[in-house]
XYZ file of C-alpha atoms in Angstrom:
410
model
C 109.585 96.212 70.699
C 107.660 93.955 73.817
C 107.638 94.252 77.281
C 107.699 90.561 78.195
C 107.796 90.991 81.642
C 107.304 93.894 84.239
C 108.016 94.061 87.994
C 107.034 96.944 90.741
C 107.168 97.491 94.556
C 106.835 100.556 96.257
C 104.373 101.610 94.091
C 100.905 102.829 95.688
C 99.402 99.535 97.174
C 102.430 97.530 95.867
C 104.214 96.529 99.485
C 105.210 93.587 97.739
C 106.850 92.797 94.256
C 104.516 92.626 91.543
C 105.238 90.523 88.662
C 103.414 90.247 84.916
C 105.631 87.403 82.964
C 105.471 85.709 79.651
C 103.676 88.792 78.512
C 101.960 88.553 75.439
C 100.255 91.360 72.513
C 97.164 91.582 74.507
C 97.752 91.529 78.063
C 94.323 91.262 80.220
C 94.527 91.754 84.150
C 91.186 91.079 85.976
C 90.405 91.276 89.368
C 88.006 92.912 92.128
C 87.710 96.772 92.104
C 90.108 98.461 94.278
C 93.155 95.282 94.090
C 95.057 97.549 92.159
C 94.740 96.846 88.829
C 95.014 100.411 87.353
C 98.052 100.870 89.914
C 99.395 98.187 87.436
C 99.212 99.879 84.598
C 100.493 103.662 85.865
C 103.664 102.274 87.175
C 104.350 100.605 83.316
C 103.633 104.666 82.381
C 105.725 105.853 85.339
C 108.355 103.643 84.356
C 108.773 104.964 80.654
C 107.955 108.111 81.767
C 110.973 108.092 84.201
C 112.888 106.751 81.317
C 112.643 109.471 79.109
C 113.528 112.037 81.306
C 116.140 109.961 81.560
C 117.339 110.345 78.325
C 116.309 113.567 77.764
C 118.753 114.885 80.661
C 121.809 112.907 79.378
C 120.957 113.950 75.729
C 121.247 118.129 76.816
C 124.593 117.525 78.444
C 127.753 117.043 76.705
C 128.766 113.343 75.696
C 131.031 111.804 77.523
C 132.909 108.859 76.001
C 134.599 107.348 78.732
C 130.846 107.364 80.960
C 129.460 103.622 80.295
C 126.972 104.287 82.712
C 123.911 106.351 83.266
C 123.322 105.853 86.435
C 121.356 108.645 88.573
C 119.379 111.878 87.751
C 117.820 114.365 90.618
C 114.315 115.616 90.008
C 112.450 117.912 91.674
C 108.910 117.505 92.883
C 107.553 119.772 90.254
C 108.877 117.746 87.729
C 107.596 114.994 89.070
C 104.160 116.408 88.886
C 105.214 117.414 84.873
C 105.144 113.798 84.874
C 101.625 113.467 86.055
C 102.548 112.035 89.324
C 102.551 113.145 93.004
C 104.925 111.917 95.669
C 102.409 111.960 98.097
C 100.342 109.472 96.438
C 102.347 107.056 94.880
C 104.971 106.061 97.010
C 103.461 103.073 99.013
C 101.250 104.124 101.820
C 103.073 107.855 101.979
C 106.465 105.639 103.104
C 109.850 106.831 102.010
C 110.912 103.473 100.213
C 112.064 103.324 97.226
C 109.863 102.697 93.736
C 111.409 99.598 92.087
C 110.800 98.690 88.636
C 111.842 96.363 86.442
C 111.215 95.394 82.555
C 112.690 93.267 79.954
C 112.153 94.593 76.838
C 112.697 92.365 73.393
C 113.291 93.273 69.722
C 112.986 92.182 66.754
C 116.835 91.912 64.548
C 115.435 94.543 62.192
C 114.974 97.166 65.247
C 118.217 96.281 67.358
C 121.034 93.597 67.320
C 120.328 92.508 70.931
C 116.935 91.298 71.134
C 116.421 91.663 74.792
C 117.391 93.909 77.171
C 116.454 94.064 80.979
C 116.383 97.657 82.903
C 115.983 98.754 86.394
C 114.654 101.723 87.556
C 114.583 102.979 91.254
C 112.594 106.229 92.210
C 114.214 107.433 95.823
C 113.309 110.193 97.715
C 115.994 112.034 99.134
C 114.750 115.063 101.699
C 112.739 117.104 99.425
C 114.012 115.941 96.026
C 114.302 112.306 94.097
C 116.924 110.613 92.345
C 115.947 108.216 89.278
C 118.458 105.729 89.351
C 118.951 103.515 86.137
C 121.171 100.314 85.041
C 121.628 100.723 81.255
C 124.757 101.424 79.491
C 125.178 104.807 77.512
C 125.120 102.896 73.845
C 121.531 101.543 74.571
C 120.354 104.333 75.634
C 120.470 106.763 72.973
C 119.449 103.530 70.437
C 116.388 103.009 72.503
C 115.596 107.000 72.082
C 115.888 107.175 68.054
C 113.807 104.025 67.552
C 111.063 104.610 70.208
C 110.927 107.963 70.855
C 107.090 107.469 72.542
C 107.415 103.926 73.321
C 104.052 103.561 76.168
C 100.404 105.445 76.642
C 97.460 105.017 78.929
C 94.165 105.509 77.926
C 92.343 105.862 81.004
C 89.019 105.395 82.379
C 88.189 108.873 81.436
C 89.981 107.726 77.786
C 91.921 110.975 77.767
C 95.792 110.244 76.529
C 96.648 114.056 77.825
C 95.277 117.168 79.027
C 95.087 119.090 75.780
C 91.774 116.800 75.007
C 89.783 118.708 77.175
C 87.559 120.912 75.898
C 85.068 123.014 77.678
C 82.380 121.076 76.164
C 81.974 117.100 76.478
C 82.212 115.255 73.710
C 82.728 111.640 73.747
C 85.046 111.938 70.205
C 87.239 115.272 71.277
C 87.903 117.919 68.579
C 91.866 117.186 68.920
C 90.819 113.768 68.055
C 89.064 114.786 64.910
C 92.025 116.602 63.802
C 94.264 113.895 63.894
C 92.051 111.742 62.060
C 91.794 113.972 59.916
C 95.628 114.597 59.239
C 96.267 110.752 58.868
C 93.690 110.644 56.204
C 95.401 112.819 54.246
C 98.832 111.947 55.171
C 101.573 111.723 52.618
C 102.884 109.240 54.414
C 102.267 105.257 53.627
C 102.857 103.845 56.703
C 100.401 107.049 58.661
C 97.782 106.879 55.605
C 97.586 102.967 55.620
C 96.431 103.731 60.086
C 93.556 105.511 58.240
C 92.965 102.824 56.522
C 92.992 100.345 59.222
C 91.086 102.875 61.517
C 88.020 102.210 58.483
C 88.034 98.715 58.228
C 87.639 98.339 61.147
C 85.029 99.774 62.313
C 83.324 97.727 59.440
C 82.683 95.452 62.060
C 79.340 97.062 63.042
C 77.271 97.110 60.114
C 75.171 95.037 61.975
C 74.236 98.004 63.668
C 75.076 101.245 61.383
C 74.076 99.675 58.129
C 76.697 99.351 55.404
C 78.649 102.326 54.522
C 82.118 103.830 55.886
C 83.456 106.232 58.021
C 84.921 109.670 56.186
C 86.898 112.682 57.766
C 86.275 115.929 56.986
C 87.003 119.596 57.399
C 85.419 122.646 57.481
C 87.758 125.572 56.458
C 85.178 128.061 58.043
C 85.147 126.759 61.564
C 88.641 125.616 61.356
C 87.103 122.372 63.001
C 87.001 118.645 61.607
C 84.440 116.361 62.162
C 83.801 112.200 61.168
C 80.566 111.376 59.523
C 78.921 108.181 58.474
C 78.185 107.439 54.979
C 75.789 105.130 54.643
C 75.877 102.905 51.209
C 72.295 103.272 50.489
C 72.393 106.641 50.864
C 75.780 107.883 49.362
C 74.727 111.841 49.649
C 73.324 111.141 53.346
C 76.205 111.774 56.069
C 75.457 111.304 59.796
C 77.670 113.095 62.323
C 79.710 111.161 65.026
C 77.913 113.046 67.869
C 74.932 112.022 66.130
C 75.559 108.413 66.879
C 75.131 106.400 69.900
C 77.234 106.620 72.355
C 78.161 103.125 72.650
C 79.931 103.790 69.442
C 81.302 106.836 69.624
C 83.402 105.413 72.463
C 84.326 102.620 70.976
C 85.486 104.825 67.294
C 87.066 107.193 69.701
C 89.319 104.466 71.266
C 90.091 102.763 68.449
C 90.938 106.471 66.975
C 93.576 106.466 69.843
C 95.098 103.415 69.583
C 95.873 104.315 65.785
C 96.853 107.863 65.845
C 99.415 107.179 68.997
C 102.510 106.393 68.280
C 103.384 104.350 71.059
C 104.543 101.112 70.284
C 102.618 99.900 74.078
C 99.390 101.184 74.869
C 97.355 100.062 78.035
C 93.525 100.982 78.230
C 91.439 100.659 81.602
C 88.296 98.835 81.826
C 87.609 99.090 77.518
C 84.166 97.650 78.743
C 82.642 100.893 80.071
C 79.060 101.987 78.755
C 79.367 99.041 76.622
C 76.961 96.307 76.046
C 78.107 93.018 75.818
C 78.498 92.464 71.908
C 80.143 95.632 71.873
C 82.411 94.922 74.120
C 82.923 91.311 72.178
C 83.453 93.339 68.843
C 85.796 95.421 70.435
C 87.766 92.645 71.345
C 87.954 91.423 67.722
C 89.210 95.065 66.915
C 92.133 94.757 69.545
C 93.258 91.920 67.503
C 93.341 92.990 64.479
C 95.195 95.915 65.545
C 97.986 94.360 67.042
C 98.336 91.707 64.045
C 98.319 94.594 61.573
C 101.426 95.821 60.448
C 101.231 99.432 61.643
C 99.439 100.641 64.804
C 100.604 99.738 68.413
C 101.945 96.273 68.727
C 101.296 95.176 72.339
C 98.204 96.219 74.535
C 97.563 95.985 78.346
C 93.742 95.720 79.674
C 92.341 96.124 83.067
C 88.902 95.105 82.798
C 86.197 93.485 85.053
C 84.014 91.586 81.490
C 84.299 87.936 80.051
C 84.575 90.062 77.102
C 88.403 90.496 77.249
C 88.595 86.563 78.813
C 90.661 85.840 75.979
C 94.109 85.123 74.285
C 97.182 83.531 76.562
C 98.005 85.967 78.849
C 95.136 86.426 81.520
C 96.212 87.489 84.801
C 94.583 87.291 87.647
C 94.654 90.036 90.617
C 93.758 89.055 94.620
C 93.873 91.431 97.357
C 96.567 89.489 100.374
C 97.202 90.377 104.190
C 100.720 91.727 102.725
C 99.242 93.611 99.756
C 97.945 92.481 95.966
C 99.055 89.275 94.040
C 98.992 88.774 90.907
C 99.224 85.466 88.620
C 99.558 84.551 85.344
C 96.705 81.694 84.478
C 95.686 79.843 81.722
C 93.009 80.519 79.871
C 91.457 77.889 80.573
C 91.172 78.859 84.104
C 90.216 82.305 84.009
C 86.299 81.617 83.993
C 86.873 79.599 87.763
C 88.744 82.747 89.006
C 86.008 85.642 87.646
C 83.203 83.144 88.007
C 81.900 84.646 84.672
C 81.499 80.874 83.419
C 81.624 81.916 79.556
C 84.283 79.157 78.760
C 82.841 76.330 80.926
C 81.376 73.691 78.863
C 77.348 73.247 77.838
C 75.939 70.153 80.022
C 74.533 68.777 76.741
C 75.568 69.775 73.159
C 72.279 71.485 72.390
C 72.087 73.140 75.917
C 72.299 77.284 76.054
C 75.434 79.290 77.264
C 74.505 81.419 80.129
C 75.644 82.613 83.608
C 75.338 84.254 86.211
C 78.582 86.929 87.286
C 79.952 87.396 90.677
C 78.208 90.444 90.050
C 74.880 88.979 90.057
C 74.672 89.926 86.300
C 72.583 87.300 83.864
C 73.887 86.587 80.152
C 70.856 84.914 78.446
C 72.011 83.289 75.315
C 70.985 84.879 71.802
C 67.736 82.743 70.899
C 66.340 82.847 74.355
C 66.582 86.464 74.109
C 64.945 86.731 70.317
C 62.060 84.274 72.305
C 61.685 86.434 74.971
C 62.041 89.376 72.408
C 65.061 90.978 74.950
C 67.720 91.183 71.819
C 68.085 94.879 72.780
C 67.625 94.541 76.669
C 64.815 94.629 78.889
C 63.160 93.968 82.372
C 63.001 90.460 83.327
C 61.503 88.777 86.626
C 62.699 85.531 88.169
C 59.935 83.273 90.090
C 59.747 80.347 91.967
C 57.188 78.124 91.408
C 55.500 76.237 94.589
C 54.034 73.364 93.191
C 58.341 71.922 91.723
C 59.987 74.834 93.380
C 61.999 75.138 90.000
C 62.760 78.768 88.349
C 61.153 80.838 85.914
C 62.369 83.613 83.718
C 59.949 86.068 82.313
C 59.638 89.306 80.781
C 58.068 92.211 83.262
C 54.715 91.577 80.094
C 54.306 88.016 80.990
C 54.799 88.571 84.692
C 51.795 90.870 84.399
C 49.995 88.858 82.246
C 49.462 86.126 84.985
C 48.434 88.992 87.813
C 44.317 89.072 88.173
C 43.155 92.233 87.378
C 41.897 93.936 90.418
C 38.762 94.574 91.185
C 37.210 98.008 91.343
């Protein structure tokens, strides 16, 4: 199953429709912060989430044959709140009107006969309660519920899936996480072992940085806890704790270890960029691909994200704030450096020439071998002058800069 197109009003910030088309397996929405781009992607999970209550509802009453409709369902506000939502914040500007939503949603022949189906849903307030009214016939309904019975996820910005993640102490790769690691490891099952395997490979991608070795789950009977540890290859008896790691890559292993042990066929992340330096974030972006090419794992992904990182792929779409509420448009990809300014796809003046920029964010990218000159490959504090003799612009590091200050006499 893909969504291939999405549509909400009502919604939060949403006055007017909001439309994502010619969706794609990685989706990538940028725009400034507060346009609404994470309002985006919780009325996708609203949506679904709406829809299986849906279906649950129907499936406890008795079958009816001569219903072809499923048309409305009452909920109260505490079950809206089950849901993770509150009426007070995401209807649009605390007005009464309605939360539309619309998605078309296409199969392969293998999953369903019809490969696409479009559905409607409507969240009303009536007084004190709401009615979720739907479009679908019967027959589609309880197919779409024993194929995808967790069809959509959000991993948001605090990259928790659910509540039972929390634990009273912080840890960037949750215990729950661990466990489920550790389960698909040592999974019977082909198609949840072979996730395992995918989950390793990779994460091969930074060996740059770890050395070479794999990732290995284990478990400790005593503490009834499980934990991942790095193995390096030059040290075979020598295992390293996750927690031990950096933290740039424990987030990273801990959101790839959600995309893989979800089973939701959809799965949107906000901002994957966070705490993440650039080739991180680029590596990342090789892992989302692989993912969604591979033949288990989630099959579509949605970003929000604010990096040139996740510039990438046919389906950028770009976010504006308007007088009547947020736009958004579909682009080519071609265009999406002249609508972040990130200038990462623009091309070099002169073949030989560096590719650098400056973000609307006032953030510099120097290019690779002006950073090994410089000796900035992990970071570092540079200072911009102007000269007064040609008025042109140097870059130094904070050394040189001192270098060419007189020493001061005592």
């Amino acid at each position: 199953m893909q969504l291939k197109r999405f549509s909400v009003k009502g919604f939060k910030n949403f006055r007017q429709e909001i439309v994502l088309y010619n969706m794609g397996v990685i989706c990538v929405i940028h725009g400034e912060n507060n346009v609404g781009k994470s309002n985006v992607l919780e009325a996708m999970l609203l949506f679904f989430k709406l829809y299986d209550t849906l279906l649950a509802s129907y499936e406890s009453s008795l079958y009816d044959e001569e219903l072809e409709k499923l048309e409305e369902l009452d909920i109260s506000l505490e079950q809206l709140e089950q849901l993770g939502f509150k009426a007070s914040e995401i209807f649009s500007f605390g007005l009464e009107t309605p939360i539309t939503m619309s998605a078309t949603l296409t199969f392969e022949e293998a999953e369903c006969e019809n490969k696409s189906f479009d559905i409607t849903i409507t969240l009303q307030k009536v007084n004190e309660e709401f009615k979720v009214i739907t479009n679908l016939s019967q027959k589609f309904e309880f197919f779409f519920r024993d194929v995808f019975n967790n069809p959509f996820a959000l991993v948001g910005v605090d990259r928790l899936i659910s509540e039972s993640e929390r634990e009273s102490v912080r840890y960037l790769v949750p215990q729950t996480l661990l466990l489920k690691l550790y389960d698909m490891k040592d999974s019977p099952e082909p198609s949840i072992f072979e996730k395992w395997e995918l989950f390793v490979s990779t994460l091969q991608k930074f060996k740059d940085i770890l050395g070479e070795g794999e990732f290995i789950s284990v478990f400790n009977r005593l503490s009834n806890r499980a934990n991942l540890v790095f193995q390096p290859k030059s040290k075979p008896r020598r295992r390293i704790p996750i927690e031990i790691l950096g933290s740039g890559i424990q987030q990273v292993v801990a959101l790839v270890a959600r995309l893989l042990v979800s089973e939701a066929t959809c799965i949107a992340i906000e901002e994957p960029e966070l705490n993440l330096r650039y080739t991180l974030q680029l590596r990342l972006r090789e892992i989302f691909d692989d993912i969604v090419k591979a033949p288990v794992g989630p099959k579509q992904l949605f970003l929000s994200s604010h990096s040139p990182a996740f510039e990438f792929g046919q389906h950028f779409y770009a976010m504006n704030a308007d007088n009547d509420g947020p736009t958004i448009k579909h682009l080519p990809i071609k265009q999406a450096h002249l609508f972040t300014e990130h200038d990462t796809n623009a091309p070099n003046l002169y073949e030989t020439a560096p590719q650098c920029y400056v973000s609307s964010d006032r953030l510099v990218r120097l290019p690779e071998d002006i950073c090994q000159q410089l000796g900035l490959e992990q970071g570092g504090g540079i200072v911009i002058l102007k000269r007064e003799d040609n008025k042109h612009v140097e870059l130094l590091t904070n050394e040189q800069f001192f270098e060419l200050l007189e020493p001061v006499n005592s």
